[in-house]
PDB file of N, CA and C in Angstrom:
ATOM      1  N   GLN A   1      41.915 -17.736   0.817  1.00  0.00           N
ATOM      2  CA  GLN A   1      41.602 -18.577   2.440  1.00  0.00           C
ATOM      3  C   GLN A   1      40.544 -20.021   2.178  1.00  0.00           C
ATOM      4  N   MET A   2      41.190 -20.800   2.706  1.00  0.00           N
ATOM      5  CA  MET A   2      40.264 -22.030   2.165  1.00  0.00           C
ATOM      6  C   MET A   2      38.762 -22.318   2.642  1.00  0.00           C
ATOM      7  N   SER A   3      38.406 -21.650   3.789  1.00  0.00           N
ATOM      8  CA  SER A   3      37.228 -21.733   4.490  1.00  0.00           C
ATOM      9  C   SER A   3      36.085 -21.219   3.840  1.00  0.00           C
ATOM     10  N   THR A   4      36.564 -20.264   2.835  1.00  0.00           N
ATOM     11  CA  THR A   4      35.504 -19.275   2.258  1.00  0.00           C
ATOM     12  C   THR A   4      35.691 -19.850   0.854  1.00  0.00           C
ATOM     13  N   SER A   5      36.136 -20.464   0.309  1.00  0.00           N
ATOM     14  CA  SER A   5      36.137 -20.905  -0.967  1.00  0.00           C
ATOM     15  C   SER A   5      35.076 -22.058  -1.683  1.00  0.00           C
ATOM     16  N   ILE A   6      34.535 -22.274  -2.595  1.00  0.00           N
ATOM     17  CA  ILE A   6      33.854 -23.546  -2.618  1.00  0.00           C
ATOM     18  C   ILE A   6      34.371 -24.263  -3.621  1.00  0.00           C
ATOM     19  N   VAL A   7      34.692 -25.391  -3.298  1.00  0.00           N
ATOM     20  CA  VAL A   7      35.169 -26.865  -3.842  1.00  0.00           C
ATOM     21  C   VAL A   7      34.045 -27.759  -4.668  1.00  0.00           C
ATOM     22  N   LYS A   8      34.301 -27.869  -5.583  1.00  0.00           N
ATOM     23  CA  LYS A   8      33.742 -28.939  -5.832  1.00  0.00           C
ATOM     24  C   LYS A   8      33.707 -29.974  -7.341  1.00  0.00           C
ATOM     25  N   VAL A   9      33.177 -30.877  -7.698  1.00  0.00           N
ATOM     26  CA  VAL A   9      34.000 -31.552  -8.839  1.00  0.00           C
ATOM     27  C   VAL A   9      32.572 -31.773  -9.919  1.00  0.00           C
ATOM     28  N   LEU A  10      32.924 -31.188 -11.088  1.00  0.00           N
ATOM     29  CA  LEU A  10      32.307 -31.669 -12.344  1.00  0.00           C
ATOM     30  C   LEU A  10      32.199 -32.838 -12.570  1.00  0.00           C
ATOM     31  N   VAL A  11      31.385 -33.813 -13.120  1.00  0.00           N
ATOM     32  CA  VAL A  11      31.556 -35.113 -13.747  1.00  0.00           C
ATOM     33  C   VAL A  11      31.202 -35.483 -14.969  1.00  0.00           C
ATOM     34  N   HIS A  12      31.849 -35.210 -15.835  1.00  0.00           N
ATOM     35  CA  HIS A  12      31.675 -34.998 -17.316  1.00  0.00           C
ATOM     36  C   HIS A  12      31.559 -36.848 -18.096  1.00  0.00           C
ATOM     37  N   LYS A  13      30.654 -36.972 -19.112  1.00  0.00           N
ATOM     38  CA  LYS A  13      30.512 -38.165 -19.817  1.00  0.00           C
ATOM     39  C   LYS A  13      30.176 -37.926 -20.713  1.00  0.00           C
ATOM     40  N   ASP A  14      30.721 -37.930 -22.176  1.00  0.00           N
ATOM     41  CA  ASP A  14      30.503 -37.802 -23.421  1.00  0.00           C
ATOM     42  C   ASP A  14      30.500 -36.129 -23.638  1.00  0.00           C
ATOM     43  N   ASN A  15      31.351 -35.440 -22.944  1.00  0.00           N
ATOM     44  CA  ASN A  15      31.056 -33.959 -23.194  1.00  0.00           C
ATOM     45  C   ASN A  15      29.825 -33.412 -22.350  1.00  0.00           C
ATOM     46  N   LYS A  16      29.099 -33.862 -21.088  1.00  0.00           N
ATOM     47  CA  LYS A  16      28.193 -33.580 -20.681  1.00  0.00           C
ATOM     48  C   LYS A  16      28.169 -33.581 -19.203  1.00  0.00           C
ATOM     49  N   VAL A  17      27.786 -32.922 -18.497  1.00  0.00           N
ATOM     50  CA  VAL A  17      28.177 -32.750 -17.239  1.00  0.00           C
ATOM     51  C   VAL A  17      26.828 -33.893 -16.486  1.00  0.00           C
ATOM     52  N   VAL A  18      27.348 -34.522 -15.821  1.00  0.00           N
ATOM     53  CA  VAL A  18      26.383 -35.708 -15.645  1.00  0.00           C
ATOM     54  C   VAL A  18      26.135 -35.455 -14.242  1.00  0.00           C
ATOM     55  N   GLN A  19      27.067 -34.789 -13.222  1.00  0.00           N
ATOM     56  CA  GLN A  19      27.136 -34.940 -11.751  1.00  0.00           C
ATOM     57  C   GLN A  19      27.687 -33.864 -11.430  1.00  0.00           C
ATOM     58  N   GLU A  20      27.327 -33.045 -10.135  1.00  0.00           N
ATOM     59  CA  GLU A  20      27.958 -32.102  -9.415  1.00  0.00           C
ATOM     60  C   GLU A  20      28.569 -32.889  -8.390  1.00  0.00           C
ATOM     61  N   LEU A  21      29.499 -33.070  -7.468  1.00  0.00           N
ATOM     62  CA  LEU A  21      29.388 -33.479  -6.482  1.00  0.00           C
ATOM     63  C   LEU A  21      30.465 -32.480  -5.385  1.00  0.00           C
ATOM     64  N   PRO A  22      29.861 -32.207  -4.318  1.00  0.00           N
ATOM     65  CA  PRO A  22      30.673 -31.326  -3.453  1.00  0.00           C
ATOM     66  C   PRO A  22      31.658 -31.659  -2.517  1.00  0.00           C
ATOM     67  N   ILE A  23      32.419 -31.024  -1.978  1.00  0.00           N
ATOM     68  CA  ILE A  23      33.895 -31.535  -1.843  1.00  0.00           C
ATOM     69  C   ILE A  23      33.426 -30.428  -0.380  1.00  0.00           C
ATOM     70  N   THR A  24      33.241 -31.290   1.100  1.00  0.00           N
ATOM     71  CA  THR A  24      33.536 -30.904   2.136  1.00  0.00           C
ATOM     72  C   THR A  24      34.700 -31.275   2.969  1.00  0.00           C
ATOM     73  N   ALA A  25      35.292 -29.905   3.445  1.00  0.00           N
ATOM     74  CA  ALA A  25      36.438 -29.343   4.025  1.00  0.00           C
ATOM     75  C   ALA A  25      36.771 -31.037   5.107  1.00  0.00           C
ATOM     76  N   LEU A  26      37.525 -31.337   5.160  1.00  0.00           N
ATOM     77  CA  LEU A  26      38.219 -32.415   6.310  1.00  0.00           C
ATOM     78  C   LEU A  26      37.367 -33.675   6.320  1.00  0.00           C
ATOM     79  N   LYS A  27      37.012 -33.991   5.438  1.00  0.00           N
ATOM     80  CA  LYS A  27      36.178 -35.233   5.175  1.00  0.00           C
ATOM     81  C   LYS A  27      36.635 -36.081   3.955  1.00  0.00           C
ATOM     82  N   LYS A  28      37.159 -37.339   4.461  1.00  0.00           N
ATOM     83  CA  LYS A  28      37.680 -38.074   3.532  1.00  0.00           C
ATOM     84  C   LYS A  28      36.836 -38.507   2.692  1.00  0.00           C
ATOM     85  N   ILE A  29      37.009 -38.337   1.082  1.00  0.00           N
ATOM     86  CA  ILE A  29      35.820 -38.964   0.439  1.00  0.00           C
ATOM     87  C   ILE A  29      36.370 -40.123  -0.620  1.00  0.00           C
ATOM     88  N   ALA A  30      35.712 -41.119   0.112  1.00  0.00           N
ATOM     89  CA  ALA A  30      36.141 -42.751  -0.504  1.00  0.00           C
ATOM     90  C   ALA A  30      35.416 -42.280  -1.994  1.00  0.00           C
ATOM     91  N   ILE A  31      36.509 -43.225  -2.975  1.00  0.00           N
ATOM     92  CA  ILE A  31      35.822 -43.375  -4.290  1.00  0.00           C
ATOM     93  C   ILE A  31      36.188 -44.785  -4.558  1.00  0.00           C
ATOM     94  N   GLY A  32      34.935 -45.536  -5.251  1.00  0.00           N
ATOM     95  CA  GLY A  32      35.339 -46.810  -5.706  1.00  0.00           C
ATOM     96  C   GLY A  32      34.103 -47.752  -6.119  1.00  0.00           C
ATOM     97  N   ARG A  33      34.131 -48.816  -6.567  1.00  0.00           N
ATOM     98  CA  ARG A  33      32.904 -49.595  -6.948  1.00  0.00           C
ATOM     99  C   ARG A  33      31.904 -50.130  -5.627  1.00  0.00           C
ATOM    100  N   ARG A  34      32.601 -49.936  -4.265  1.00  0.00           N
ATOM    101  CA  ARG A  34      32.068 -50.679  -3.348  1.00  0.00           C
ATOM    102  C   ARG A  34      30.273 -49.903  -3.234  1.00  0.00           C
ATOM    103  N   GLU A  35      29.708 -50.478  -2.710  1.00  0.00           N
ATOM    104  CA  GLU A  35      28.117 -49.865  -2.426  1.00  0.00           C
ATOM    105  C   GLU A  35      28.225 -48.135  -1.868  1.00  0.00           C
ATOM    106  N   ASP A  36      29.015 -48.625  -0.857  1.00  0.00           N
ATOM    107  CA  ASP A  36      29.193 -47.898   0.339  1.00  0.00           C
ATOM    108  C   ASP A  36      30.187 -46.474   0.112  1.00  0.00           C
ATOM    109  N   ALA A  37      30.904 -46.609  -0.875  1.00  0.00           N
ATOM    110  CA  ALA A  37      31.724 -45.143  -1.406  1.00  0.00           C
ATOM    111  C   ALA A  37      30.755 -43.950  -1.642  1.00  0.00           C
ATOM    112  N   ASP A  38      31.686 -42.616  -0.915  1.00  0.00           N
ATOM    113  CA  ASP A  38      30.892 -41.505  -1.465  1.00  0.00           C
ATOM    114  C   ASP A  38      30.595 -41.379  -2.562  1.00  0.00           C
ATOM    115  N   TRP A  39      31.875 -41.603  -3.655  1.00  0.00           N
ATOM    116  CA  TRP A  39      31.437 -41.301  -5.217  1.00  0.00           C
ATOM    117  C   TRP A  39      31.813 -42.957  -5.717  1.00  0.00           C
ATOM    118  N   ILE A  40      30.639 -43.428  -6.389  1.00  0.00           N
ATOM    119  CA  ILE A  40      30.511 -44.811  -7.249  1.00  0.00           C
ATOM    120  C   ILE A  40      31.463 -44.589  -8.127  1.00  0.00           C
ATOM    121  N   ILE A  41      31.992 -45.731  -8.498  1.00  0.00           N
ATOM    122  CA  ILE A  41      32.581 -46.083  -9.708  1.00  0.00           C
ATOM    123  C   ILE A  41      32.007 -47.186 -10.322  1.00  0.00           C
ATOM    124  N   GLU A  42      31.021 -46.839 -11.532  1.00  0.00           N
ATOM    125  CA  GLU A  42      30.375 -48.297 -12.059  1.00  0.00           C
ATOM    126  C   GLU A  42      31.123 -48.909 -13.597  1.00  0.00           C
ATOM    127  N   HIS A  43      32.200 -48.501 -13.557  1.00  0.00           N
ATOM    128  CA  HIS A  43      33.064 -49.207 -14.573  1.00  0.00           C
ATOM    129  C   HIS A  43      33.846 -50.224 -14.130  1.00  0.00           C
ATOM    130  N   PRO A  44      33.828 -51.535 -14.871  1.00  0.00           N
ATOM    131  CA  PRO A  44      34.274 -52.555 -14.085  1.00  0.00           C
ATOM    132  C   PRO A  44      35.817 -52.516 -13.739  1.00  0.00           C
ATOM    133  N   SER A  45      36.220 -51.208 -14.356  1.00  0.00           N
ATOM    134  CA  SER A  45      38.274 -51.230 -14.534  1.00  0.00           C
ATOM    135  C   SER A  45      38.074 -50.669 -12.822  1.00  0.00           C
ATOM    136  N   GLY A  46      36.996 -50.209 -12.239  1.00  0.00           N
ATOM    137  CA  GLY A  46      37.627 -49.632 -11.041  1.00  0.00           C
ATOM    138  C   GLY A  46      37.878 -50.829  -9.630  1.00  0.00           C
ATOM    139  N   SER A  47      38.477 -50.430  -8.821  1.00  0.00           N
ATOM    140  CA  SER A  47      38.830 -51.213  -7.732  1.00  0.00           C
ATOM    141  C   SER A  47      37.448 -50.273  -6.820  1.00  0.00           C
ATOM    142  N   ARG A  48      37.521 -51.447  -5.803  1.00  0.00           N
ATOM    143  CA  ARG A  48      36.492 -51.381  -4.712  1.00  0.00           C
ATOM    144  C   ARG A  48      36.857 -50.283  -3.985  1.00  0.00           C
ATOM    145  N   GLN A  49      38.097 -50.197  -3.858  1.00  0.00           N
ATOM    146  CA  GLN A  49      38.752 -48.959  -2.767  1.00  0.00           C
ATOM    147  C   GLN A  49      39.538 -48.378  -3.959  1.00  0.00           C
ATOM    148  N   HIS A  50      39.143 -47.424  -4.618  1.00  0.00           N
ATOM    149  CA  HIS A  50      40.170 -47.195  -5.966  1.00  0.00           C
ATOM    150  C   HIS A  50      40.800 -46.012  -5.191  1.00  0.00           C
ATOM    151  N   ALA A  51      40.341 -44.829  -4.751  1.00  0.00           N
ATOM    152  CA  ALA A  51      41.084 -43.848  -4.399  1.00  0.00           C
ATOM    153  C   ALA A  51      40.431 -42.969  -3.728  1.00  0.00           C
ATOM    154  N   THR A  52      41.238 -41.985  -2.490  1.00  0.00           N
ATOM    155  CA  THR A  52      40.203 -40.933  -1.751  1.00  0.00           C
ATOM    156  C   THR A  52      40.855 -39.412  -2.411  1.00  0.00           C
ATOM    157  N   ILE A  53      39.950 -38.652  -1.602  1.00  0.00           N
ATOM    158  CA  ILE A  53      39.879 -37.059  -2.184  1.00  0.00           C
ATOM    159  C   ILE A  53      39.474 -36.401  -0.922  1.00  0.00           C
ATOM    160  N   GLU A  54      40.798 -35.625  -0.570  1.00  0.00           N
ATOM    161  CA  GLU A  54      40.494 -34.893   0.780  1.00  0.00           C
ATOM    162  C   GLU A  54      40.771 -33.159   0.868  1.00  0.00           C
ATOM    163  N   LEU A  55      40.181 -32.498   1.472  1.00  0.00           N
ATOM    164  CA  LEU A  55      40.459 -31.145   1.113  1.00  0.00           C
ATOM    165  C   LEU A  55      40.499 -30.826   2.798  1.00  0.00           C
ATOM    166  N   ASN A  56      42.240 -30.241   3.273  1.00  0.00           N
ATOM    167  CA  ASN A  56      42.188 -30.087   4.450  1.00  0.00           C
ATOM    168  C   ASN A  56      42.846 -28.284   4.032  1.00  0.00           C
ATOM    169  N   THR A  57      43.813 -28.312   5.379  1.00  0.00           N
ATOM    170  CA  THR A  57      43.841 -26.646   5.591  1.00  0.00           C
ATOM    171  C   THR A  57      44.967 -26.573   4.894  1.00  0.00           C
ATOM    172  N   THR A  58      45.814 -27.466   3.693  1.00  0.00           N
ATOM    173  CA  THR A  58      46.803 -27.340   3.040  1.00  0.00           C
ATOM    174  C   THR A  58      46.631 -26.778   1.830  1.00  0.00           C
ATOM    175  N   GLY A  59      45.119 -27.327   1.385  1.00  0.00           N
ATOM    176  CA  GLY A  59      44.618 -27.930  -0.239  1.00  0.00           C
ATOM    177  C   GLY A  59      44.116 -29.140  -0.444  1.00  0.00           C
ATOM    178  N   LEU A  60      43.896 -29.340  -1.230  1.00  0.00           N
ATOM    179  CA  LEU A  60      43.025 -30.647  -2.016  1.00  0.00           C
ATOM    180  C   LEU A  60      44.324 -31.479  -2.601  1.00  0.00           C
ATOM    181  N   PHE A  61      43.451 -32.793  -2.070  1.00  0.00           N
ATOM    182  CA  PHE A  61      44.694 -33.782  -2.574  1.00  0.00           C
ATOM    183  C   PHE A  61      43.750 -35.494  -2.593  1.00  0.00           C
ATOM    184  N   VAL A  62      44.591 -35.799  -3.753  1.00  0.00           N
ATOM    185  CA  VAL A  62      43.830 -37.274  -4.355  1.00  0.00           C
ATOM    186  C   VAL A  62      44.651 -38.136  -4.007  1.00  0.00           C
ATOM    187  N   THR A  63      44.311 -39.471  -3.359  1.00  0.00           N
ATOM    188  CA  THR A  63      45.192 -40.507  -3.141  1.00  0.00           C
ATOM    189  C   THR A  63      44.487 -42.199  -3.924  1.00  0.00           C
ATOM    190  N   ASP A  64      45.998 -42.422  -4.867  1.00  0.00           N
ATOM    191  CA  ASP A  64      45.158 -43.656  -5.272  1.00  0.00           C
ATOM    192  C   ASP A  64      45.709 -44.819  -4.276  1.00  0.00           C
ATOM    193  N   LEU A  65      44.892 -45.488  -3.854  1.00  0.00           N
ATOM    194  CA  LEU A  65      44.786 -46.467  -2.976  1.00  0.00           C
ATOM    195  C   LEU A  65      45.446 -48.254  -3.216  1.00  0.00           C
ATOM    196  N   GLY A  66      46.172 -47.777  -4.352  1.00  0.00           N
ATOM    197  CA  GLY A  66      47.177 -48.755  -5.291  1.00  0.00           C
ATOM    198  C   GLY A  66      46.099 -49.880  -5.887  1.00  0.00           C
ATOM    199  N   SER A  67      45.164 -48.989  -6.778  1.00  0.00           N
ATOM    200  CA  SER A  67      43.915 -49.848  -7.650  1.00  0.00           C
ATOM    201  C   SER A  67      44.726 -49.914  -8.603  1.00  0.00           C
ATOM    202  N   ALA A  68      43.778 -51.335  -9.408  1.00  0.00           N
ATOM    203  CA  ALA A  68      44.793 -51.875 -10.165  1.00  0.00           C
ATOM    204  C   ALA A  68      44.830 -51.574 -11.487  1.00  0.00           C
ATOM    205  N   HIS A  69      43.803 -50.575 -12.007  1.00  0.00           N
ATOM    206  CA  HIS A  69      43.778 -49.855 -13.074  1.00  0.00           C
ATOM    207  C   HIS A  69      44.325 -48.168 -12.949  1.00  0.00           C
ATOM    208  N   GLY A  70      44.712 -48.006 -11.922  1.00  0.00           N
ATOM    209  CA  GLY A  70      45.423 -46.741 -11.725  1.00  0.00           C
ATOM    210  C   GLY A  70      44.244 -45.558 -11.726  1.00  0.00           C
ATOM    211  N   THR A  71      44.575 -44.079 -11.154  1.00  0.00           N
ATOM    212  CA  THR A  71      44.013 -42.867 -11.120  1.00  0.00           C
ATOM    213  C   THR A  71      45.098 -41.878 -11.812  1.00  0.00           C
ATOM    214  N   CYS A  72      44.172 -41.144 -12.818  1.00  0.00           N
ATOM    215  CA  CYS A  72      45.275 -39.941 -13.655  1.00  0.00           C
ATOM    216  C   CYS A  72      44.465 -38.879 -13.052  1.00  0.00           C
ATOM    217  N   LYS A  73      45.714 -38.053 -13.135  1.00  0.00           N
ATOM    218  CA  LYS A  73      45.474 -36.166 -12.994  1.00  0.00           C
ATOM    219  C   LYS A  73      46.073 -36.003 -14.294  1.00  0.00           C
ATOM    220  N   ASN A  74      45.216 -34.938 -15.054  1.00  0.00           N
ATOM    221  CA  ASN A  74      45.246 -34.306 -16.598  1.00  0.00           C
ATOM    222  C   ASN A  74      46.151 -35.158 -17.514  1.00  0.00           C
ATOM    223  N   GLY A  75      45.366 -36.794 -17.327  1.00  0.00           N
ATOM    224  CA  GLY A  75      46.116 -38.043 -18.397  1.00  0.00           C
ATOM    225  C   GLY A  75      47.272 -38.480 -17.905  1.00  0.00           C
ATOM    226  N   GLU A  76      47.884 -38.247 -16.665  1.00  0.00           N
ATOM    227  CA  GLU A  76      49.283 -38.779 -16.332  1.00  0.00           C
ATOM    228  C   GLU A  76      48.702 -39.677 -14.652  1.00  0.00           C
ATOM    229  N   LYS A  77      49.427 -40.990 -15.150  1.00  0.00           N
ATOM    230  CA  LYS A  77      49.106 -41.693 -13.625  1.00  0.00           C
ATOM    231  C   LYS A  77      49.828 -41.130 -12.801  1.00  0.00           C
ATOM    232  N   ILE A  78      48.893 -41.028 -11.647  1.00  0.00           N
ATOM    233  CA  ILE A  78      49.618 -40.568 -10.459  1.00  0.00           C
ATOM    234  C   ILE A  78      50.307 -41.733  -9.343  1.00  0.00           C
ATOM    235  N   PRO A  79      51.256 -41.657  -8.534  1.00  0.00           N
ATOM    236  CA  PRO A  79      51.735 -42.713  -8.013  1.00  0.00           C
ATOM    237  C   PRO A  79      50.980 -43.029  -7.095  1.00  0.00           C
ATOM    238  N   ALA A  80      50.930 -44.240  -6.762  1.00  0.00           N
ATOM    239  CA  ALA A  80      49.915 -45.586  -5.725  1.00  0.00           C
ATOM    240  C   ALA A  80      50.142 -44.386  -4.107  1.00  0.00           C
ATOM    241  N   LYS A  81      49.316 -44.717  -3.427  1.00  0.00           N
ATOM    242  CA  LYS A  81      49.333 -44.635  -1.985  1.00  0.00           C
ATOM    243  C   LYS A  81      50.126 -43.193  -1.449  1.00  0.00           C
ATOM    244  N   LYS A  82      50.120 -42.186  -2.706  1.00  0.00           N
ATOM    245  CA  LYS A  82      50.937 -41.341  -2.155  1.00  0.00           C
ATOM    246  C   LYS A  82      50.145 -39.961  -2.673  1.00  0.00           C
ATOM    247  N   PRO A  83      49.537 -38.952  -1.291  1.00  0.00           N
ATOM    248  CA  PRO A  83      48.675 -37.887  -1.718  1.00  0.00           C
ATOM    249  C   PRO A  83      49.382 -36.734  -2.693  1.00  0.00           C
ATOM    250  N   VAL A  84      48.405 -36.720  -3.996  1.00  0.00           N
ATOM    251  CA  VAL A  84      48.823 -35.674  -4.934  1.00  0.00           C
ATOM    252  C   VAL A  84      48.102 -34.652  -4.816  1.00  0.00           C
ATOM    253  N   GLN A  85      48.658 -33.300  -4.953  1.00  0.00           N
ATOM    254  CA  GLN A  85      47.762 -32.116  -4.969  1.00  0.00           C
ATOM    255  C   GLN A  85      47.097 -31.655  -5.944  1.00  0.00           C
ATOM    256  N   CYS A  86      46.004 -31.513  -5.884  1.00  0.00           N
ATOM    257  CA  CYS A  86      44.872 -30.790  -7.056  1.00  0.00           C
ATOM    258  C   CYS A  86      44.774 -29.481  -7.201  1.00  0.00           C
ATOM    259  N   ARG A  87      44.573 -28.689  -8.249  1.00  0.00           N
ATOM    260  CA  ARG A  87      44.091 -27.678  -8.356  1.00  0.00           C
ATOM    261  C   ARG A  87      42.565 -27.472  -9.118  1.00  0.00           C
ATOM    262  N   GLY A  88      42.270 -26.369  -8.911  1.00  0.00           N
ATOM    263  CA  GLY A  88      40.921 -25.644  -9.726  1.00  0.00           C
ATOM    264  C   GLY A  88      41.396 -26.119 -11.489  1.00  0.00           C
ATOM    265  N   GLY A  89      40.305 -26.817 -12.116  1.00  0.00           N
ATOM    266  CA  GLY A  89      40.760 -26.944 -13.356  1.00  0.00           C
ATOM    267  C   GLY A  89      40.865 -28.212 -13.632  1.00  0.00           C
ATOM    268  N   ASP A  90      42.267 -29.099 -12.780  1.00  0.00           N
ATOM    269  CA  ASP A  90      42.288 -30.068 -12.857  1.00  0.00           C
ATOM    270  C   ASP A  90      41.506 -31.147 -12.930  1.00  0.00           C
ATOM    271  N   GLU A  91      41.917 -32.372 -14.156  1.00  0.00           N
ATOM    272  CA  GLU A  91      41.217 -33.898 -14.180  1.00  0.00           C
ATOM    273  C   GLU A  91      41.202 -34.742 -14.017  1.00  0.00           C
ATOM    274  N   LEU A  92      40.222 -35.519 -13.271  1.00  0.00           N
ATOM    275  CA  LEU A  92      40.827 -36.703 -12.314  1.00  0.00           C
ATOM    276  C   LEU A  92      40.030 -37.849 -13.627  1.00  0.00           C
ATOM    277  N   THR A  93      41.104 -38.849 -13.700  1.00  0.00           N
ATOM    278  CA  THR A  93      40.307 -39.577 -14.354  1.00  0.00           C
ATOM    279  C   THR A  93      40.311 -41.313 -13.413  1.00  0.00           C
ATOM    280  N   PHE A  94      39.209 -42.192 -13.469  1.00  0.00           N
ATOM    281  CA  PHE A  94      39.649 -43.180 -12.306  1.00  0.00           C
ATOM    282  C   PHE A  94      39.427 -44.549 -13.577  1.00  0.00           C
ATOM    283  N   GLY A  95      40.757 -45.763 -13.324  1.00  0.00           N
ATOM    284  CA  GLY A  95      40.484 -46.589 -14.181  1.00  0.00           C
ATOM    285  C   GLY A  95      40.496 -46.369 -15.129  1.00  0.00           C
ATOM    286  N   GLY A  96      39.574 -47.230 -16.016  1.00  0.00           N
ATOM    287  CA  GLY A  96      39.306 -46.812 -17.578  1.00  0.00           C
ATOM    288  C   GLY A  96      37.974 -45.956 -17.906  1.00  0.00           C
ATOM    289  N   SER A  97      37.457 -45.514 -16.918  1.00  0.00           N
ATOM    290  CA  SER A  97      36.031 -45.439 -16.735  1.00  0.00           C
ATOM    291  C   SER A  97      36.134 -43.879 -17.448  1.00  0.00           C
ATOM    292  N   THR A  98      35.661 -43.359 -18.677  1.00  0.00           N
ATOM    293  CA  THR A  98      35.620 -42.282 -19.375  1.00  0.00           C
ATOM    294  C   THR A  98      35.078 -41.017 -18.735  1.00  0.00           C
ATOM    295  N   ARG A  99      34.919 -41.131 -17.369  1.00  0.00           N
ATOM    296  CA  ARG A  99      34.351 -40.157 -17.051  1.00  0.00           C
ATOM    297  C   ARG A  99      35.367 -39.276 -16.310  1.00  0.00           C
ATOM    298  N   LYS A 100      35.153 -38.226 -16.667  1.00  0.00           N
ATOM    299  CA  LYS A 100      36.366 -37.035 -16.227  1.00  0.00           C
ATOM    300  C   LYS A 100      35.690 -36.226 -15.179  1.00  0.00           C
ATOM    301  N   TYR A 101      36.514 -36.320 -14.027  1.00  0.00           N
ATOM    302  CA  TYR A 101      36.210 -35.483 -12.752  1.00  0.00           C
ATOM    303  C   TYR A 101      36.939 -34.067 -12.895  1.00  0.00           C
ATOM    304  N   ILE A 102      35.997 -32.928 -12.876  1.00  0.00           N
ATOM    305  CA  ILE A 102      36.960 -31.653 -13.374  1.00  0.00           C
ATOM    306  C   ILE A 102      36.364 -31.114 -11.738  1.00  0.00           C
ATOM    307  N   ILE A 103      37.783 -30.601 -11.641  1.00  0.00           N
ATOM    308  CA  ILE A 103      37.868 -29.873 -10.031  1.00  0.00           C
ATOM    309  C   ILE A 103      37.470 -28.443 -10.146  1.00  0.00           C
ATOM    310  N   ILE A 104      36.755 -27.873  -9.624  1.00  0.00           N
ATOM    311  CA  ILE A 104      35.917 -26.748  -9.413  1.00  0.00           C
ATOM    312  C   ILE A 104      36.386 -25.554  -8.351  1.00  0.00           C
ATOM    313  N   MET A 105      37.174 -24.672  -8.078  1.00  0.00           N
ATOM    314  CA  MET A 105      37.517 -23.959  -7.074  1.00  0.00           C
ATOM    315  C   MET A 105      37.252 -22.518  -7.824  1.00  0.00           C
ATOM    316  N   GLY A 106      36.612 -22.008  -6.485  1.00  0.00           N
ATOM    317  CA  GLY A 106      36.053 -20.860  -6.706  1.00  0.00           C
ATOM    318  C   GLY A 106      35.524 -20.356  -5.476  1.00  0.00           C
ATOM    319  N   ASN A 107      35.197 -18.684  -5.397  1.00  0.00           N
ATOM    320  CA  ASN A 107      34.328 -18.102  -4.442  1.00  0.00           C
ATOM    321  C   ASN A 107      32.936 -18.017  -4.407  1.00  0.00           C
ATOM    322  N   PRO A 108      32.248 -18.055  -3.183  1.00  0.00           N
ATOM    323  CA  PRO A 108      30.911 -18.345  -3.034  1.00  0.00           C
ATOM    324  C   PRO A 108      30.496 -16.939  -3.758  1.00  0.00           C
TER     325      PRO A 108
END
C-alpha cells in the first residue's frame, strides 16, 4: 500500500550520502537549475527545468522535460516528456552531474 510506505531519495556524491530528500505523495517535484526548483541541480549541464518526480497512486515516476543533457535511470537515458516508473534501488542522474539520486522505498 502506497500510503504507508516511506519513499525518499539519497543523493550520493563521491560515494558519500550528501543529502536525503523526502518524496511526498501527489506533489510534483521540480528538478533543475532554477532557484525555485524543489531539487536544485548545481551542475552547469542541468537544464533550468530539467525533470520532475511524482509519487501517485500507481507508483513513482520520473519525467525528463526535454532537458539539453538528459536524465538517466540506472545508466540508461530515458525518453523525453514520457513518465518512466522508478522502483526502490533505482539510480537517477541528471545531465552531466556526478550526483546519484538513489530511490529508497520502505515501510515505516
